[in-house]
Coordinates of C-alpha atoms in Angstrom, one line a residue:
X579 CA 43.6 23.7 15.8
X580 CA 42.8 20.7 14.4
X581 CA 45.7 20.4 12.0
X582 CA 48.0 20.8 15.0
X583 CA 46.7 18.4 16.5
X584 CA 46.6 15.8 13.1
X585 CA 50.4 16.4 13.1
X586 CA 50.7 15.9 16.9
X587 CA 48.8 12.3 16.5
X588 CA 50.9 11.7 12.9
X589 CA 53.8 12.1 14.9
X590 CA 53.4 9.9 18.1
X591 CA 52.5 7.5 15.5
X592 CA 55.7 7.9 13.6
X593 CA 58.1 7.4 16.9
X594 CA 55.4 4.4 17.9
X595 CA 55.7 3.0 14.2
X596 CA 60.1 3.1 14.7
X597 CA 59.9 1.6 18.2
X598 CA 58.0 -1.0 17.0
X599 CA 60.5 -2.0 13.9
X600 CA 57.9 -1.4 11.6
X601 CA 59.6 -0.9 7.9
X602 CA 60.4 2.4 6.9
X603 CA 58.3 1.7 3.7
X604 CA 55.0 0.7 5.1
X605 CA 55.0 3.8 7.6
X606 CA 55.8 6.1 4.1
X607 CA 52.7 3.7 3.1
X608 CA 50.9 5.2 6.1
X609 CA 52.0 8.6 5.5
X610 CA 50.8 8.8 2.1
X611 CA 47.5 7.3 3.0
X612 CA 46.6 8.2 6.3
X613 CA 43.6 7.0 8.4
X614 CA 41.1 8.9 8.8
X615 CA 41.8 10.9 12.4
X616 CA 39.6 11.5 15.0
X617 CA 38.5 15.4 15.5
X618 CA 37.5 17.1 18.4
X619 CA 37.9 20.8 19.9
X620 CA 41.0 21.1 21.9
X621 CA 40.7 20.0 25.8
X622 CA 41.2 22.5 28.3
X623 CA 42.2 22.0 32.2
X624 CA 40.0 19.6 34.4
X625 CA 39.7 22.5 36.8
X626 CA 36.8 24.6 35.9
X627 CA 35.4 27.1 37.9
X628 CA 31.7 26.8 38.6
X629 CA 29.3 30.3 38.6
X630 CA 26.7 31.9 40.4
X631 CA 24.1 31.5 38.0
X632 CA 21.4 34.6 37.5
X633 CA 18.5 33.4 40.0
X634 CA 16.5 36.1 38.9
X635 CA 14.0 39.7 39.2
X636 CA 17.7 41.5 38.6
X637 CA 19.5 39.6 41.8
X638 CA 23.3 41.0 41.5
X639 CA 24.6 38.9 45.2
X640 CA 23.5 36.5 47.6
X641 CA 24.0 35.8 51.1
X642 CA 26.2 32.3 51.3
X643 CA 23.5 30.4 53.9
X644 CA 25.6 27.4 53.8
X645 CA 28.1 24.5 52.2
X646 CA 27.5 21.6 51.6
X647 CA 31.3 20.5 50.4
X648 CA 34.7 21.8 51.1
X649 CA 37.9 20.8 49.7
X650 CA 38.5 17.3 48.7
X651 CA 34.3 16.4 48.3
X652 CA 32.9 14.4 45.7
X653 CA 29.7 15.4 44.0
X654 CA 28.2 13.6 41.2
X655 CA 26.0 16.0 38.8
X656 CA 22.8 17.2 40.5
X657 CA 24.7 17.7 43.7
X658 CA 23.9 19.9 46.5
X659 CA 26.6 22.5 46.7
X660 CA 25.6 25.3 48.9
X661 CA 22.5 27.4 50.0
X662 CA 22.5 31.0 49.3
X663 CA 19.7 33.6 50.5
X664 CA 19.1 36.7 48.1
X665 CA 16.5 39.3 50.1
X666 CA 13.7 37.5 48.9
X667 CA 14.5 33.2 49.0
X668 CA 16.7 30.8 49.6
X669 CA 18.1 28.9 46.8
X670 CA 19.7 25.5 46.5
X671 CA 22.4 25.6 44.4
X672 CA 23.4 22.0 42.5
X673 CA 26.6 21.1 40.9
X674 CA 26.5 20.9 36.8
X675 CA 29.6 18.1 37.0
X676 CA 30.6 15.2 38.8
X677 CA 34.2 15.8 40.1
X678 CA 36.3 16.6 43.0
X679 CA 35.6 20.6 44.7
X680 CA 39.0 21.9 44.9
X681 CA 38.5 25.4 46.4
X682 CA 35.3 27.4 47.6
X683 CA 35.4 31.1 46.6
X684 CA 33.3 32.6 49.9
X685 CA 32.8 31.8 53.4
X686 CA 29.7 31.1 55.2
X687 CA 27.3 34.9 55.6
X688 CA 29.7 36.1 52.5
X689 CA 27.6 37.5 49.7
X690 CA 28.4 36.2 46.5
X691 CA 28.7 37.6 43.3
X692 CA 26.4 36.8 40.4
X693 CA 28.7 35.7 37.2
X694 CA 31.8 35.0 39.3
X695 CA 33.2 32.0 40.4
X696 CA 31.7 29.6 43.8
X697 CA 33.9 26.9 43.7
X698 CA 36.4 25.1 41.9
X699 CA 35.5 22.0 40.1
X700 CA 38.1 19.0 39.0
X701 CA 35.7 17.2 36.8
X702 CA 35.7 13.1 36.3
X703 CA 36.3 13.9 32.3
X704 CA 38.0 16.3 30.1
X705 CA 35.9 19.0 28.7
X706 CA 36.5 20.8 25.3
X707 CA 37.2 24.3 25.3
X708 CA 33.8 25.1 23.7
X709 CA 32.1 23.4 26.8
X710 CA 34.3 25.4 28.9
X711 CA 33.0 28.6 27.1
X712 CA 29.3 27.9 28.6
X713 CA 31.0 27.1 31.6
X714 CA 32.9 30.1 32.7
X715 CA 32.6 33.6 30.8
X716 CA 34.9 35.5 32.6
X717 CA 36.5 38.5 31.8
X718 CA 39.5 37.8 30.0
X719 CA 38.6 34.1 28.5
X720 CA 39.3 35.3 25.3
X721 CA 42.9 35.6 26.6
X722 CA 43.1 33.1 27.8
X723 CA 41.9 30.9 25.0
X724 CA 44.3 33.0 22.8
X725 CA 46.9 31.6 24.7
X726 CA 45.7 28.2 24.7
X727 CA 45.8 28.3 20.5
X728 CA 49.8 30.0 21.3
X729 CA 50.7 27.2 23.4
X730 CA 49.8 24.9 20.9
X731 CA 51.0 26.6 18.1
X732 CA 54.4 26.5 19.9
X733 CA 54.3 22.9 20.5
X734 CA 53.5 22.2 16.5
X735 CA 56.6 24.3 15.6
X736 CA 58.6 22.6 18.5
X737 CA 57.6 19.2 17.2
X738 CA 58.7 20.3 13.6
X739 CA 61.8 20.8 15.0
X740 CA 62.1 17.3 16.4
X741 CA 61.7 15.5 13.3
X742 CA 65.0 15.4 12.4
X743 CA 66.4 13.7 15.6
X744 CA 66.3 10.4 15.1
X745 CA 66.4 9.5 19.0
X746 CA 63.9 10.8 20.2
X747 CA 61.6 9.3 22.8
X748 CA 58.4 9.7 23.8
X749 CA 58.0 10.1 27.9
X750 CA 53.7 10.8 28.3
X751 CA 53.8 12.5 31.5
X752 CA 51.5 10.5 34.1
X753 CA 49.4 12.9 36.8
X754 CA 48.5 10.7 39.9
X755 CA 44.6 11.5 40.8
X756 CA 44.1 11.5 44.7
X757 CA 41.1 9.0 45.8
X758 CA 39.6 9.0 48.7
X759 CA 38.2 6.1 50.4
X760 CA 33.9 5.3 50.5
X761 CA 34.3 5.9 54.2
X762 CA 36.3 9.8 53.8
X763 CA 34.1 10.5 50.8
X764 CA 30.9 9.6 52.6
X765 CA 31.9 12.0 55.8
X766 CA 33.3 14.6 53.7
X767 CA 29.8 14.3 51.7
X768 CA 27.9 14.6 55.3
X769 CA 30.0 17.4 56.7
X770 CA 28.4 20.8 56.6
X771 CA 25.0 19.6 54.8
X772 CA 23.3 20.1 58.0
X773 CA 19.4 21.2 57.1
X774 CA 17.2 23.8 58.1
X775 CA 14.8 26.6 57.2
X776 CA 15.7 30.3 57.0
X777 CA 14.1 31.2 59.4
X778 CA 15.9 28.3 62.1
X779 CA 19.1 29.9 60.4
X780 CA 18.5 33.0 61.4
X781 CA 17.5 32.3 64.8
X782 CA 21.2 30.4 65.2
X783 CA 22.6 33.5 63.8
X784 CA 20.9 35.8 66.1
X785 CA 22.1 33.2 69.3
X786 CA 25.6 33.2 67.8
X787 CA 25.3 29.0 67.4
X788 CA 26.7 27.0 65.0
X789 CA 24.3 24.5 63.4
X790 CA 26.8 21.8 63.1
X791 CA 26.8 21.4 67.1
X792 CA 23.4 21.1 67.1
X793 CA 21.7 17.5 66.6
X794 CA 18.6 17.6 64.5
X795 CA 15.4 15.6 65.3
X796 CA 13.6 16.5 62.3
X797 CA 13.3 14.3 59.0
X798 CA 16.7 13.6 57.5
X799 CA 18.1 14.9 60.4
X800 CA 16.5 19.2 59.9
X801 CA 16.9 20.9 62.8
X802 CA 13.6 22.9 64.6
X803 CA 13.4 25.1 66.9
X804 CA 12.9 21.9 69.9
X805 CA 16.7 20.9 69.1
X806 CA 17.8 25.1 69.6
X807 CA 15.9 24.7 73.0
X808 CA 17.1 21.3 73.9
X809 CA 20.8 22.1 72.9
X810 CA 20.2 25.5 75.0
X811 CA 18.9 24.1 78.0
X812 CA 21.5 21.4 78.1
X813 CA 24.4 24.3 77.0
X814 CA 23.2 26.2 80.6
X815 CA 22.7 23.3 82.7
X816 CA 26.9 22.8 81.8
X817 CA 27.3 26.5 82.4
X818 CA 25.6 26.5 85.4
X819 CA 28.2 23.7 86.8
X820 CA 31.2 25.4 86.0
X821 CA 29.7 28.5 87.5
X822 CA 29.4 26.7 90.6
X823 CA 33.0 25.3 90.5
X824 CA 34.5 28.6 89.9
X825 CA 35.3 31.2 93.3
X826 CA 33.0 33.7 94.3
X827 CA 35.6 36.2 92.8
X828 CA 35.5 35.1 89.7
X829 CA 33.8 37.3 87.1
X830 CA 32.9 36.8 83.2
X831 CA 34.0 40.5 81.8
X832 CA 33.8 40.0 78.1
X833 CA 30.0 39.6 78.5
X834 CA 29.2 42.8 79.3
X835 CA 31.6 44.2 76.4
X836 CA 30.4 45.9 73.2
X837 CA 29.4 43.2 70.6
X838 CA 29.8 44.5 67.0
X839 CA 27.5 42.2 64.8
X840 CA 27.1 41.9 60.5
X841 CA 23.8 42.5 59.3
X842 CA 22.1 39.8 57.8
X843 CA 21.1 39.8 54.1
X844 CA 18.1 41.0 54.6
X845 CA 19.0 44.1 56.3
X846 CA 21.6 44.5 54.0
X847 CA 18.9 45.1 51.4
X848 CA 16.8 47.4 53.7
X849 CA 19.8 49.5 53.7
X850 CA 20.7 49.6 50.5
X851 CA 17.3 50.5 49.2
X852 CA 16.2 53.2 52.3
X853 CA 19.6 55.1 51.4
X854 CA 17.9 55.2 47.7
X855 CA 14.7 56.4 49.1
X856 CA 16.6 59.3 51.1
X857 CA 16.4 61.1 47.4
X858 CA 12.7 61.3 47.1
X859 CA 10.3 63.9 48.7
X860 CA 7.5 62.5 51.0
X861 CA 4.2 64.3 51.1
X862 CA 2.8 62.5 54.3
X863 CA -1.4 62.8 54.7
X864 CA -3.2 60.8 57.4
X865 CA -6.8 60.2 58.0
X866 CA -9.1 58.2 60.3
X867 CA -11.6 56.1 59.4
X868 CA -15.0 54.8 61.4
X869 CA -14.9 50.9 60.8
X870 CA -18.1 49.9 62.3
X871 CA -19.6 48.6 59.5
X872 CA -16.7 46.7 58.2
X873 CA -16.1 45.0 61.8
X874 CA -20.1 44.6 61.3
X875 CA -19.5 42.9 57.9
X876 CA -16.5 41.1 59.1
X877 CA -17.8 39.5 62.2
X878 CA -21.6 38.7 60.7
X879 CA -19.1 36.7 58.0
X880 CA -17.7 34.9 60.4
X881 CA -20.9 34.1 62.5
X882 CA -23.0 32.5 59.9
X883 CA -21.6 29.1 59.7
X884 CA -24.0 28.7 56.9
X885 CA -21.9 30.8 54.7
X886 CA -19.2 28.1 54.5
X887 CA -19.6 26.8 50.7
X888 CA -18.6 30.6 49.6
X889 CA -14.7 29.8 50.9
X890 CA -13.8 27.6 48.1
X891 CA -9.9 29.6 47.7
X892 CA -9.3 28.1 51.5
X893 CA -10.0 31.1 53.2
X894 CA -11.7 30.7 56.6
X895 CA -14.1 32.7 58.6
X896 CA -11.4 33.1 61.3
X897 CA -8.9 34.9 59.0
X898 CA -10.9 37.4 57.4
X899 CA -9.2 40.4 59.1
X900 CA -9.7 44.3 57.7
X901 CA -7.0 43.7 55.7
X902 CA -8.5 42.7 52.6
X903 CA -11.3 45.2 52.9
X904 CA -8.6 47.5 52.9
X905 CA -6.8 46.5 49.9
X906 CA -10.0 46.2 48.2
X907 CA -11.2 49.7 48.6
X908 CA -7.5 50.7 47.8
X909 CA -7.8 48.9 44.3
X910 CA -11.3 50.8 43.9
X911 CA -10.0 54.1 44.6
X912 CA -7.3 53.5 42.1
X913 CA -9.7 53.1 39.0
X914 CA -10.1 56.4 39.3
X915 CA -7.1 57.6 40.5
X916 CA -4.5 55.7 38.6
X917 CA -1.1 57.6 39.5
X918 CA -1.0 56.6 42.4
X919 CA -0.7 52.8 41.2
X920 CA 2.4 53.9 38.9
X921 CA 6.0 53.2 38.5
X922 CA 8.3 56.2 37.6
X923 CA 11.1 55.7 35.5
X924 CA 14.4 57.3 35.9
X925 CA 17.0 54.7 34.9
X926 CA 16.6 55.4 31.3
X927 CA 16.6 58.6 30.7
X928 CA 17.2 60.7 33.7
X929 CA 16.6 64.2 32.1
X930 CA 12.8 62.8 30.8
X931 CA 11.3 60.8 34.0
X932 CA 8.4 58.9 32.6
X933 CA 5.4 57.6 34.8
X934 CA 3.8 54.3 33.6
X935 CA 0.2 53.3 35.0
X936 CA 0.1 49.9 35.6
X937 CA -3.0 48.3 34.5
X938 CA -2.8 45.3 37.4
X939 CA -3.0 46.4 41.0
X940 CA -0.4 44.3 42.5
X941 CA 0.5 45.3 46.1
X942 CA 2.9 44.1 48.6
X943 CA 1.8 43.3 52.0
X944 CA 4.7 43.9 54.4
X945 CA 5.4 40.8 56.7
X946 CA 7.3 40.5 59.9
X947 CA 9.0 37.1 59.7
X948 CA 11.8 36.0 61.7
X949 CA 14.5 36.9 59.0
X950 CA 12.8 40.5 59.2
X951 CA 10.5 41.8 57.6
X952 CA 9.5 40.2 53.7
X953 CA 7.2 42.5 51.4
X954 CA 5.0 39.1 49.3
X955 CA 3.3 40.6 46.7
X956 CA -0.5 40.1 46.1
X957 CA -0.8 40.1 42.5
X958 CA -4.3 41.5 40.5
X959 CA -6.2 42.4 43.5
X960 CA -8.8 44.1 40.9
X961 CA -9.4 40.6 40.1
X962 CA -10.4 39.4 43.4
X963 CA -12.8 38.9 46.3
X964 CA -13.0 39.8 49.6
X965 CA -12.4 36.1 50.9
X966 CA -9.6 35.2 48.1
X967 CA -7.8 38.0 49.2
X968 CA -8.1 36.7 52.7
X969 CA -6.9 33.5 51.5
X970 CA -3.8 34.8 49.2
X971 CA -3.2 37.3 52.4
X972 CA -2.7 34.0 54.4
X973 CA -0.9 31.9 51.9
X974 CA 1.5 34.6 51.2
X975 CA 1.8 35.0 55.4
X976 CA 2.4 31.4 56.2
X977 CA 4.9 30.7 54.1
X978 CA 6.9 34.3 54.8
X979 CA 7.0 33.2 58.2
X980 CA 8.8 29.6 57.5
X981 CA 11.1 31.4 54.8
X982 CA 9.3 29.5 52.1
X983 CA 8.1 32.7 49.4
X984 CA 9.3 31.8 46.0
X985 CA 10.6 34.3 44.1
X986 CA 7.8 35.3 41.9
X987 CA 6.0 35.9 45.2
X988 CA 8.1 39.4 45.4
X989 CA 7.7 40.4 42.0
X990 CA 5.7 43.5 40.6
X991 CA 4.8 45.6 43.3
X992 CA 2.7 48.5 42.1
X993 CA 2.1 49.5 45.4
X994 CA 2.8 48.9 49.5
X995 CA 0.8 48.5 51.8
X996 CA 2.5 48.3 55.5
X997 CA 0.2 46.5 58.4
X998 CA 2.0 48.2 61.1
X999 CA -0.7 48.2 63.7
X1000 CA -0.8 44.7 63.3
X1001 CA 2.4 44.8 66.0
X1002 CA 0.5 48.5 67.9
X1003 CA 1.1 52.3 67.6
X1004 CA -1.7 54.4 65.3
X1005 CA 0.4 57.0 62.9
X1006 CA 3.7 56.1 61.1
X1007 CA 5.5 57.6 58.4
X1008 CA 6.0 55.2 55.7
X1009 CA 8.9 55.5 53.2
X1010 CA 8.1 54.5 49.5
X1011 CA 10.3 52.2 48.0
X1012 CA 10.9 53.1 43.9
X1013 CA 10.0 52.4 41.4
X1014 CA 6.6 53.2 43.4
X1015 CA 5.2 56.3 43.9
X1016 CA 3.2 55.6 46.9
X1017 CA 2.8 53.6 50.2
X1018 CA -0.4 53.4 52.8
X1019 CA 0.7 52.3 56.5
X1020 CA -2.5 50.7 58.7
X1021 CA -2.3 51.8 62.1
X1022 CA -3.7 49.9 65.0
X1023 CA -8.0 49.7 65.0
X1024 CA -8.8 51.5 68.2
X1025 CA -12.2 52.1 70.3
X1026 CA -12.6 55.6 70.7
X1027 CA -15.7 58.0 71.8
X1028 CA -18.0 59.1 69.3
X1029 CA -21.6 60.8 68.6
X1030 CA -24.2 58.5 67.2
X1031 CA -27.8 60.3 66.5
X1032 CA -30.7 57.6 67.8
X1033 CA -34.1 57.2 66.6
X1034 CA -35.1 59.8 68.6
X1035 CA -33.2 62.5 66.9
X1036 CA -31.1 62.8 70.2
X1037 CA -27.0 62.9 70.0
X1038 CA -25.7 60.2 72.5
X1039 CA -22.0 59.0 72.9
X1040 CA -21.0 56.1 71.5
X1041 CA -18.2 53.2 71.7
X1042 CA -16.7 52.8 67.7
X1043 CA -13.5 51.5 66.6
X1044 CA -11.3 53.7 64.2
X1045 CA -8.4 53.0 61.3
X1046 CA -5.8 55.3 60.9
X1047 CA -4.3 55.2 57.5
X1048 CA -1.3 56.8 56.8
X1049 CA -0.6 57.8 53.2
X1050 CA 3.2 58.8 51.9
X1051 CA 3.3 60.0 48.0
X1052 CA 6.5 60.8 45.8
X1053 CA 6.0 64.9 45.8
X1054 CA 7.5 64.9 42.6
X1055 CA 4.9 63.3 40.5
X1056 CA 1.8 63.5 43.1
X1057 CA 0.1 66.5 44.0
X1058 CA -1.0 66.8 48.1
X1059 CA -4.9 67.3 46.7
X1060 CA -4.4 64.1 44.5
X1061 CA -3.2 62.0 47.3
X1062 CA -6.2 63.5 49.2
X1063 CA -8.6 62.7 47.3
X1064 CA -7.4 59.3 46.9
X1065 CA -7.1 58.7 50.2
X1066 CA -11.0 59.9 51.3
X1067 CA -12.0 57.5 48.5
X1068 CA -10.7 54.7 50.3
X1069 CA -11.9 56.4 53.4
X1070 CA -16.0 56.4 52.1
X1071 CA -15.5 53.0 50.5
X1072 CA -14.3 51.3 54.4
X1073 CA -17.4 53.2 56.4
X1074 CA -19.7 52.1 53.9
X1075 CA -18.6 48.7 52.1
X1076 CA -22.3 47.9 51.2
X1077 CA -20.4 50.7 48.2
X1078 CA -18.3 48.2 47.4
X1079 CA -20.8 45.8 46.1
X1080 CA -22.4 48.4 43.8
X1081 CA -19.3 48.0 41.7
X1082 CA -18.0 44.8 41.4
X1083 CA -17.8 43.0 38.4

């Protein structure tokens, strides 16, 4: 390569050297003792294709949220090109170059491919064909840098052949690069960066809005869920008008027609991984459990204002639900039985399944969010209290519902646990998503009638509230009498928590 390109710089020298009348000794002179050239790797096309990076926890595609460039934009390096949405976050994705975008690969709601191509990119400056390399790896770039060293063998020996005519001139070729003017660039840099949160995205979605028509109120000009209503309101009001204007005949039939819909990302992903859990067995076990001492525990917490200095990790009184109590005992009962906090490996070998205990109890908390429902991960809940798991359980929550989780937030589930009777209902069948091997679903806390014995030694009837908890174990590595067991563990750990204390750390 780089004595192609010597001779290629030797001879536009030479055919400068004769149009200049310079003496046919001094350029043999210059030939026999040339300067010193300037080496570089060869310089490829200005249009390079920009990738979908790997955002991580083995993310193949992602949901394109929005653009903000088309055709004809300039962005300087650092850019904001487009959101995408995996199942688990939004990411911003920023442009590596300064240049002009050319062509974008995917539509808005088209899920793009990690490794492949988003947009094209004509950058300000050449780039060498080695800086193209960490730029695109496609398939076939070694062809196509094959025939980038063809072409340019083909234009040494074609240059060879040239020496001998005498008349030959040298026409550069010229390429006019379109500008734009500050004011086109500037509204071609606004158009389509409008901003707002997952969750406000997926609300437009589910009204069939477009974001664009919508004027945001919020800083740097976000919209909220105000401007949806305002924009609504004032959308009806005009509807309501033309309704008025129209005769009493008139009828609107395509809104009572079928309406076929995509699914969102997120349900994309629930599909995808419930068709995977279709292939393993479900041994289902249920049991009830008397919670009058833990709403006793819960509620004396929260009525003894004096017990304040002991939420340090931001907890509050107020947000100490049965939740945590729950996960805690869970953790307990899983110190002594430890399959059920285990990820089973099929992937690698598929005729030897192997079953590794994890050593950290990490367990995801299913959350219903407005982008549907989110499983956050509370990580090491061996390693925690009562009231820092209510505070993680809240931090994890809040954020869920504003579509603000990270994505190590969903990262190394051992286990699920599924709140359902957080929304109502008592017994539900939870499916296990693998590499678990287990799930527990909460149902709803419930006063029922029960038999207390008094002082006196007399049975009387009683008001108590009881927890369902419904169990679901992979048949395949768990036994029904393991599962069992487990599960009344937890079950003597929640009606006497004063148990809990005998064992902590």
């Amino acid at each position: 390569m780089e004595i192609a390109l010597n001779f290629l710089m030797r001879r536009l020298a030479t055919q400068y050297l004769r149009g200049s009348g310079i003496s046919r000794a001094r350029f043999r002179y210059s030939q026999q003792y040339p300067t010193r050239l300037f080496h570089a790797s060869p310089v490829v096309q200005k249009v390079v294709p920009f990738m979908l990076a790997d955002i991580g926890e083995g993310i193949t595609q992602c949901q394109v949220v929005q653009w903000f460039v088309e055709p004809g934009s300039q962005v300087e390096q650092f850019d904001p090109i487009c959101e995408v949405q995996s199942d688990k976050a939004s990411v911003e994705i920023t442009s590596r170059f300064g240049g002009v975008i050319k062509s974008l690969h995917y539509a808005v709601d088209d899920m793009a491919i990690v490794g492949k191509a988003l947009v094209d990119i004509d950058v300000d400056d050449a780039i060498s064909l080695d800086d193209a390399g960490s730029i695109s790896q496609q398939p076939g770039s070694d062809k196509s840098e094959q025939l980038a060293k063809d072409d340019l063998t083909s234009m040494e020996e074609s240059l060879q052949r040239q020496d001998t005519e005498q008349s030959q001139q040298v026409h550069p070729d010229t390429k006019e690069i379109p500008s734009a003017s500050p004011e086109a660039a500037l509204s071609t840099s606004r158009k389509g960066a409008a901003i707002a949160t997952p969750a406000i995205r997926h609300l437009l979605r589910k009204l069939q809005l477009d974001i664009h028509d919508i004027i945001g109120t919020g800083k740097d000009g976000r919209v909220k869920k105000e401007d949806i209503d305002a924009y609504i309101s004032s959308f009806g009001a005009s509807e309501d008008s033309q309704r008025a204007a129209q005769p009493p005949h008139a009828t609107m039939d395509s809104s009572h027609g079928d309406k076929v819909v995509n699914l969102t990302n997120t349900e994309k992903q629930m599909f995808a991984v419930m068709t995977e859990s279709l292939s393993i067995p479900h041994f289902l076990y249920s049991n009830t459990i008397d919670t009058t001492n833990v709403e006793y525990t819960r509620k004396a917490i929260i009525d003894q204002k004096h017990l304040s200095p002991l939420f340090k990790t931001g907890a509050t009184a107020s947000r100490i639900t049965m939740l945590p109590f729950v996960l805690k005992a869970i953790s307990q009962a899983f110190n002594s039985y430890p399959r059920l906090n285990a990820h089973l490996d099929l992937k690698n070998n598929p005729a030897k399944p192997q079953l590794t205990m994890k050593a950290s109890h990490n367990f995801g908390i299913a959350v219903d969010t407005p982008q549907g429902l989110l499983v956050p991960v509370v990580k090491d809940v061996q390693n925690h209290s009562v009231l820092s798991l209510a505070a993680e359980i809240g931090r994890l929550n809040s954020l869920a519902q504003v579509g603000k989780l990270a994505l190590t937030d969903f990262k190394g589930a051992t286990f699920t646990v599924s709140n359902i009777g957080s929304i109502g209902g008592g017994v539900v069948s939870p499916v296990i998503v693998g590499p678990q091997v287990a799930i527990v679903g909460l149902g709803r806390t419930r006063w029922v009638p029960g038999f207390h014995t008094n002082a006196a030694g007399e049975e009387i009837v009683v008001k108590k509230p009881e927890l369902t908890l419904n169990w679901s174990a992979d048949h395949r590595i768990l036994d029904g009498a393991t599962t069992a067991r487990c599960a009344e563990f937890v079950r003597a750990f929640l009606e006497n928590p004063a148990t809990l204390s005998l064992l902590l750390r």
